[in-house]
DNA sequence: ATACCTGTTTCCCG
DNA sequence: CCGGGAAACAGGTA
């Protein structure tokens, strides 16, 4: 589930917990999401603090707490956040629960590709401060795309779009949506993208990022009906523009859906 | 039973 | 040393 906009939506689900105290911290001893930190340190440091604010940047989430405490959450492939009742009892894939007086904040992740990080300090952690320019920022400039294309000239453009160092938050369905709109074959090598294609590509990166935030990010639903998004999940579906069958194949190590009549 | 999967890191190769 | 690609991580679902 979680790309740019789903991460923003998932993060907002904990909003009811903002400004409220964490009375108890429950961690799952078997969950791999704690691999970067001592699991006990979460319980020791966060018990009794107040959740003060939350942020997202690409696929990264950051939560700040009273007393200079911070946690980072990456949802991996199957992670999500939720609000449960105050009596909620932990289920198998619940990695982290925060008990508050009126509710329980939950982070679960069945496949455990997600990642939790604890940080202590006045300032937010370096890994957060050093994240690349957001695709939603005013300062997200076409130079970033130009630089990436030149530096990875032998990579299929589909694989390049998934590189979080340049396009933080871009995920598999967003990359397919961008390339379909920009009319570019996902297998084309990055170094061979011509000027006019590059212009369309940059425009559509911004369009899809902003469009996803406006629809999915706000309400947790789907993007607009006209998007490729609705036709890319299984074999046998048709291109929303040409009504021709779509191709689904592995490109850059990921399942890629594209229309040979639209994308050259 | 078998294949597949909205992500990232590590390892291996040229 | 670098870039690119495959494998590995793990469990639910079709």
Coordinates of C-alpha atoms (C1' of nucleotides) in Angstrom, one line a residue:
Chain A
X1 CA 0.0 0.0 0.0
X2 CA 2.4 2.7 1.1
X3 CA 3.8 5.2 -1.5
X4 CA 3.9 9.0 -1.0
X5 CA 0.2 9.7 -0.6
X6 CA -0.7 6.5 1.3
X7 CA 2.0 7.3 3.7
X8 CA 0.6 10.8 4.2
X9 CA -2.8 9.4 4.8
X10 CA -1.6 6.7 7.1
X11 CA 0.3 9.2 9.2
X12 CA -2.8 11.4 9.5
X13 CA -4.7 8.5 11.1
X14 CA -2.7 9.1 14.3
X15 CA -3.8 12.7 14.5
X16 CA -6.3 12.0 17.2
X17 CA -3.4 11.1 19.4
X18 CA -1.6 14.4 19.1
X19 CA -1.2 16.4 22.3
X20 CA -2.0 13.3 24.4
X21 CA 0.1 11.3 26.7
X22 CA 1.5 7.8 26.0
X23 CA 0.5 5.8 29.1
X24 CA 1.9 2.5 28.0
X25 CA 4.1 1.3 25.2
X26 CA 3.7 -2.3 23.9
X27 CA 6.2 -3.7 21.5
X28 CA 6.2 -7.1 19.7
X29 CA 9.4 -9.0 20.6
X30 CA 9.4 -11.0 17.4
X31 CA 8.9 -8.1 14.9
X32 CA 11.7 -7.4 12.5
X33 CA 10.8 -3.7 12.3
X34 CA 12.9 -3.1 15.5
X35 CA 16.1 -4.4 13.8
X36 CA 17.8 -1.0 14.0
X37 CA 17.2 -0.4 17.6
X38 CA 17.0 -2.0 21.0
X39 CA 13.3 -2.8 21.3
X40 CA 13.3 -2.2 25.1
X41 CA 14.5 1.4 24.5
X42 CA 11.2 2.2 22.9
X43 CA 9.2 1.2 26.0
X44 CA 11.7 2.8 28.4
X45 CA 11.9 6.1 26.6
X46 CA 8.4 6.7 25.4
X47 CA 6.3 5.7 28.4
X48 CA 4.8 8.8 29.9
X49 CA 5.7 11.3 27.1
X50 CA 3.3 13.3 25.1
X51 CA 2.9 12.8 21.3
X52 CA 3.4 16.4 20.0
X53 CA 3.6 16.4 16.2
X54 CA 3.9 14.3 13.1
X55 CA 5.5 14.8 9.6
X56 CA 5.9 12.9 6.4
X57 CA 8.5 13.2 3.7
X58 CA 8.2 10.8 0.8
X59 CA 7.8 7.3 2.4
X60 CA 9.3 8.4 5.7
X61 CA 7.3 9.4 8.8
X62 CA 8.6 11.3 11.8
X63 CA 6.8 11.7 15.1
X64 CA 8.0 14.1 17.9
X65 CA 7.3 13.7 21.6
X66 CA 7.8 15.7 24.7
X67 CA 11.3 15.6 26.3
X68 CA 13.2 15.6 23.0
X69 CA 12.0 12.1 21.9
X70 CA 11.5 11.2 18.2
X71 CA 10.5 8.1 16.3
X72 CA 10.8 7.4 12.6
X73 CA 8.5 4.9 10.9
X74 CA 8.8 3.4 7.4
X75 CA 5.9 1.3 6.4
X76 CA 7.8 -1.0 4.1
X77 CA 5.5 -3.0 1.9
X78 CA 2.6 -3.8 4.2
X79 CA 2.8 -1.5 7.2
X80 CA 0.0 0.8 8.3
X81 CA -1.1 2.9 11.2
X82 CA -4.5 2.8 12.9
X83 CA -6.5 3.9 15.9
X84 CA -8.0 1.2 18.1
X85 CA -10.1 1.2 21.3
X86 CA -8.3 1.8 24.7
X87 CA -8.9 -1.9 25.6
X88 CA -7.6 -3.2 22.2
X89 CA -5.5 -6.4 22.7
X90 CA -2.4 -6.8 20.6
X91 CA -2.7 -9.0 17.5
X92 CA -0.1 -11.1 15.8
X93 CA 1.3 -8.4 13.5
X94 CA 1.0 -5.4 15.7
X95 CA 4.6 -4.2 16.1
X96 CA 4.0 -1.2 18.3
X97 CA 1.1 0.0 20.4
X98 CA 0.8 3.3 22.3
X99 CA -1.9 3.3 24.9
X100 CA -3.6 6.6 25.6
X101 CA -6.4 7.4 28.0
X102 CA -9.1 7.2 25.3
X103 CA -7.6 5.1 22.5
X104 CA -4.7 2.9 21.3
X105 CA -2.4 4.0 18.5
X106 CA -1.2 1.0 16.4
X107 CA 1.6 0.3 13.9
X108 CA 1.3 -3.1 12.3
X109 CA 3.2 -4.7 9.5
X110 CA 2.7 -8.4 8.6
X111 CA 5.7 -8.7 6.3
X112 CA 7.9 -6.7 8.6
X113 CA 9.8 -4.9 5.8
X114 CA 8.9 -1.7 7.7
X115 CA 11.4 0.0 10.0
X116 CA 11.2 1.8 13.3
X117 CA 13.9 4.2 14.6
X118 CA 14.2 6.0 18.0
X119 CA 16.1 9.3 18.3
X120 CA 16.8 11.4 21.3
X121 CA 17.8 15.0 21.0
X122 CA 16.7 18.6 20.7
X123 CA 17.0 18.5 16.9
X124 CA 15.3 16.1 14.5
X125 CA 17.5 13.1 13.5
X126 CA 20.1 13.5 10.7
X127 CA 18.5 10.8 8.6
X128 CA 15.4 13.0 8.5
X129 CA 17.2 16.4 8.0
X130 CA 19.2 14.9 5.1
X131 CA 16.3 13.6 3.0
X132 CA 16.3 14.7 -0.6
X133 CA 14.1 17.5 -1.9
X134 CA 10.4 16.5 -1.8
X135 CA 8.6 16.1 -5.2
X136 CA 5.9 18.4 -3.7
X137 CA 8.3 21.3 -2.9
X138 CA 8.6 24.5 -4.8
X139 CA 12.4 23.8 -5.0
X140 CA 11.8 20.4 -6.7
X141 CA 13.5 21.5 -9.9
X142 CA 14.0 19.8 -13.3
X143 CA 17.7 19.9 -12.7
X144 CA 17.2 17.0 -10.2
X145 CA 15.7 14.9 -13.1
X146 CA 18.5 16.0 -15.5
X147 CA 21.1 15.0 -13.0
X148 CA 19.6 11.6 -12.3
X149 CA 19.2 10.8 -16.0
X150 CA 22.8 11.7 -16.7
X151 CA 24.2 9.8 -13.7
X152 CA 22.3 6.6 -14.4
X153 CA 22.3 6.6 -18.2
X154 CA 22.2 2.8 -18.5
X155 CA 19.2 2.3 -16.2
X156 CA 15.7 1.8 -17.5
X157 CA 13.8 4.9 -16.8
X158 CA 11.3 2.9 -14.7
X159 CA 14.0 1.8 -12.4
X160 CA 15.4 5.3 -12.1
X161 CA 12.0 6.8 -11.1
X162 CA 11.9 4.4 -8.1
X163 CA 15.2 5.7 -6.8
X164 CA 14.4 7.4 -3.5
X165 CA 17.5 9.6 -3.6
X166 CA 15.9 11.6 -6.4
X167 CA 12.2 11.0 -6.2
X168 CA 11.4 10.4 -2.5
X169 CA 8.0 8.8 -2.2
X170 CA 7.8 7.5 -5.8
X171 CA 6.5 3.9 -5.7
X172 CA 5.6 1.3 -8.2
X173 CA 2.1 2.5 -9.2
X174 CA 3.1 6.1 -9.2
X175 CA 6.1 5.4 -11.6
X176 CA 3.8 3.5 -14.0
X177 CA 1.3 6.4 -13.9
X178 CA 4.0 9.0 -14.6
X179 CA 5.4 7.1 -17.6
X180 CA 2.0 6.4 -19.1
X181 CA 1.1 10.1 -18.9
X182 CA 4.5 11.2 -20.2
X183 CA 4.1 8.7 -23.1
X184 CA 7.5 7.0 -22.4
X185 CA 8.3 3.3 -22.7
X186 CA 9.4 2.2 -19.2
X187 CA 12.2 0.1 -20.7
X188 CA 13.9 3.2 -22.4
X189 CA 17.3 3.8 -21.0
X190 CA 17.6 7.0 -18.9
X191 CA 20.5 8.3 -20.9
X192 CA 18.4 8.2 -24.1
X193 CA 15.6 10.4 -23.0
X194 CA 15.3 13.4 -25.3
X195 CA 14.6 17.0 -24.3
X196 CA 10.9 17.0 -25.2
X197 CA 10.3 13.7 -23.4
X198 CA 12.2 15.0 -20.4
X199 CA 10.0 18.0 -20.2
X200 CA 6.8 15.9 -20.2
X201 CA 8.4 13.5 -17.7
X202 CA 9.2 16.2 -15.2
X203 CA 5.7 17.8 -15.6
X204 CA 4.0 14.4 -15.0
X205 CA 6.2 13.6 -11.9
X206 CA 4.9 16.7 -10.3
X207 CA 1.3 16.2 -11.6
X208 CA 1.1 12.6 -10.2
X209 CA 2.7 13.5 -6.9
X210 CA 0.3 16.5 -6.3
X211 CA -2.7 14.6 -7.7
X212 CA -2.1 11.6 -5.4
X213 CA -1.8 13.8 -2.3
X214 CA -5.0 15.6 -3.2
X215 CA -7.0 12.4 -3.6
X216 CA -5.4 9.4 -1.8
X217 CA -3.5 11.5 0.7
X218 CA -6.5 13.4 1.9
X219 CA -9.2 10.7 2.0
X220 CA -7.4 7.4 1.8
X221 CA -9.4 6.5 -1.3
X222 CA -8.3 6.0 -4.9
X223 CA -6.9 8.5 -7.5
X224 CA -9.3 9.9 -10.1
X225 CA -11.1 7.4 -12.4
X226 CA -9.1 8.4 -15.5
X227 CA -5.8 7.3 -14.0
X228 CA -3.9 4.2 -15.1
X229 CA -3.9 3.2 -11.4
X230 CA -7.3 1.5 -11.8
X231 CA -6.2 -0.7 -14.7
X232 CA -2.8 -1.8 -13.7
X233 CA -3.3 -4.4 -11.0
X234 CA -4.0 -7.6 -13.0
X235 CA -3.7 -9.1 -16.4
X236 CA -6.2 -8.5 -19.1
X237 CA -7.1 -4.9 -18.3
X238 CA -7.2 -2.2 -20.9
X239 CA -5.6 1.2 -21.5
X240 CA -7.9 3.9 -20.3
X241 CA -6.9 6.0 -23.3
X242 CA -6.7 3.6 -26.2
X243 CA -8.7 0.6 -24.9
X244 CA -5.9 -1.7 -26.1
X245 CA -4.7 -4.5 -23.8
X246 CA -2.0 -3.3 -21.4
X247 CA 1.3 -5.1 -21.0
X248 CA 2.5 -6.3 -17.6
X249 CA 6.1 -7.4 -17.3
X250 CA 9.1 -7.1 -15.1
X251 CA 11.2 -4.0 -15.7
X252 CA 13.8 -2.8 -13.2
X253 CA 12.9 -5.8 -11.1
X254 CA 9.3 -4.7 -10.5
X255 CA 6.0 -5.5 -12.2
X256 CA 5.4 -2.8 -14.7
X257 CA 2.2 -2.0 -16.5
X258 CA 2.3 0.0 -19.7
X259 CA 0.5 0.7 -23.0
X260 CA 2.6 0.1 -26.2
X261 CA 0.2 2.3 -28.2
X262 CA 0.7 5.3 -25.9
X263 CA 4.3 4.9 -24.7
X264 CA 7.1 5.0 -27.2
Chain B
dA1 C1' 0.2 -25.9 -4.1
dT2 C1' 2.1 -22.3 -6.4
dA3 C1' 2.9 -17.7 -7.8
dC4 C1' 2.7 -13.0 -6.8
dC5 C1' 3.3 -8.5 -4.2
dT6 C1' 2.3 -0.5 -3.6
dG7 C1' 9.9 -1.6 -0.6
dT8 C1' 14.7 -1.6 0.7
dT9 C1' 19.3 -3.6 1.5
dT10 C1' 22.9 -6.7 0.4
dC11 C1' 25.6 -9.2 -2.5
dC12 C1' 27.6 -10.3 -6.9
dC13 C1' 29.0 -9.3 -11.4
dG14 C1' 31.4 -6.7 -15.2
Chain C
dC1 C1' 35.6 1.9 -6.9
dC2 C1' 31.2 2.3 -9.7
dG3 C1' 26.7 1.1 -11.6
dG4 C1' 23.1 -2.4 -12.5
dG5 C1' 20.6 -6.4 -11.4
dA6 C1' 19.1 -10.4 -8.7
dA7 C1' 18.2 -12.2 -4.3
dA8 C1' 16.7 -11.9 0.3
dC9 C1' 13.8 -10.4 3.8
dA10 C1' 8.2 -12.7 5.4
dG11 C1' 3.5 -13.6 5.3
dG12 C1' -1.0 -12.9 3.2
dT13 C1' -3.7 -13.6 -0.7
dA14 C1' -5.4 -15.4 -5.2

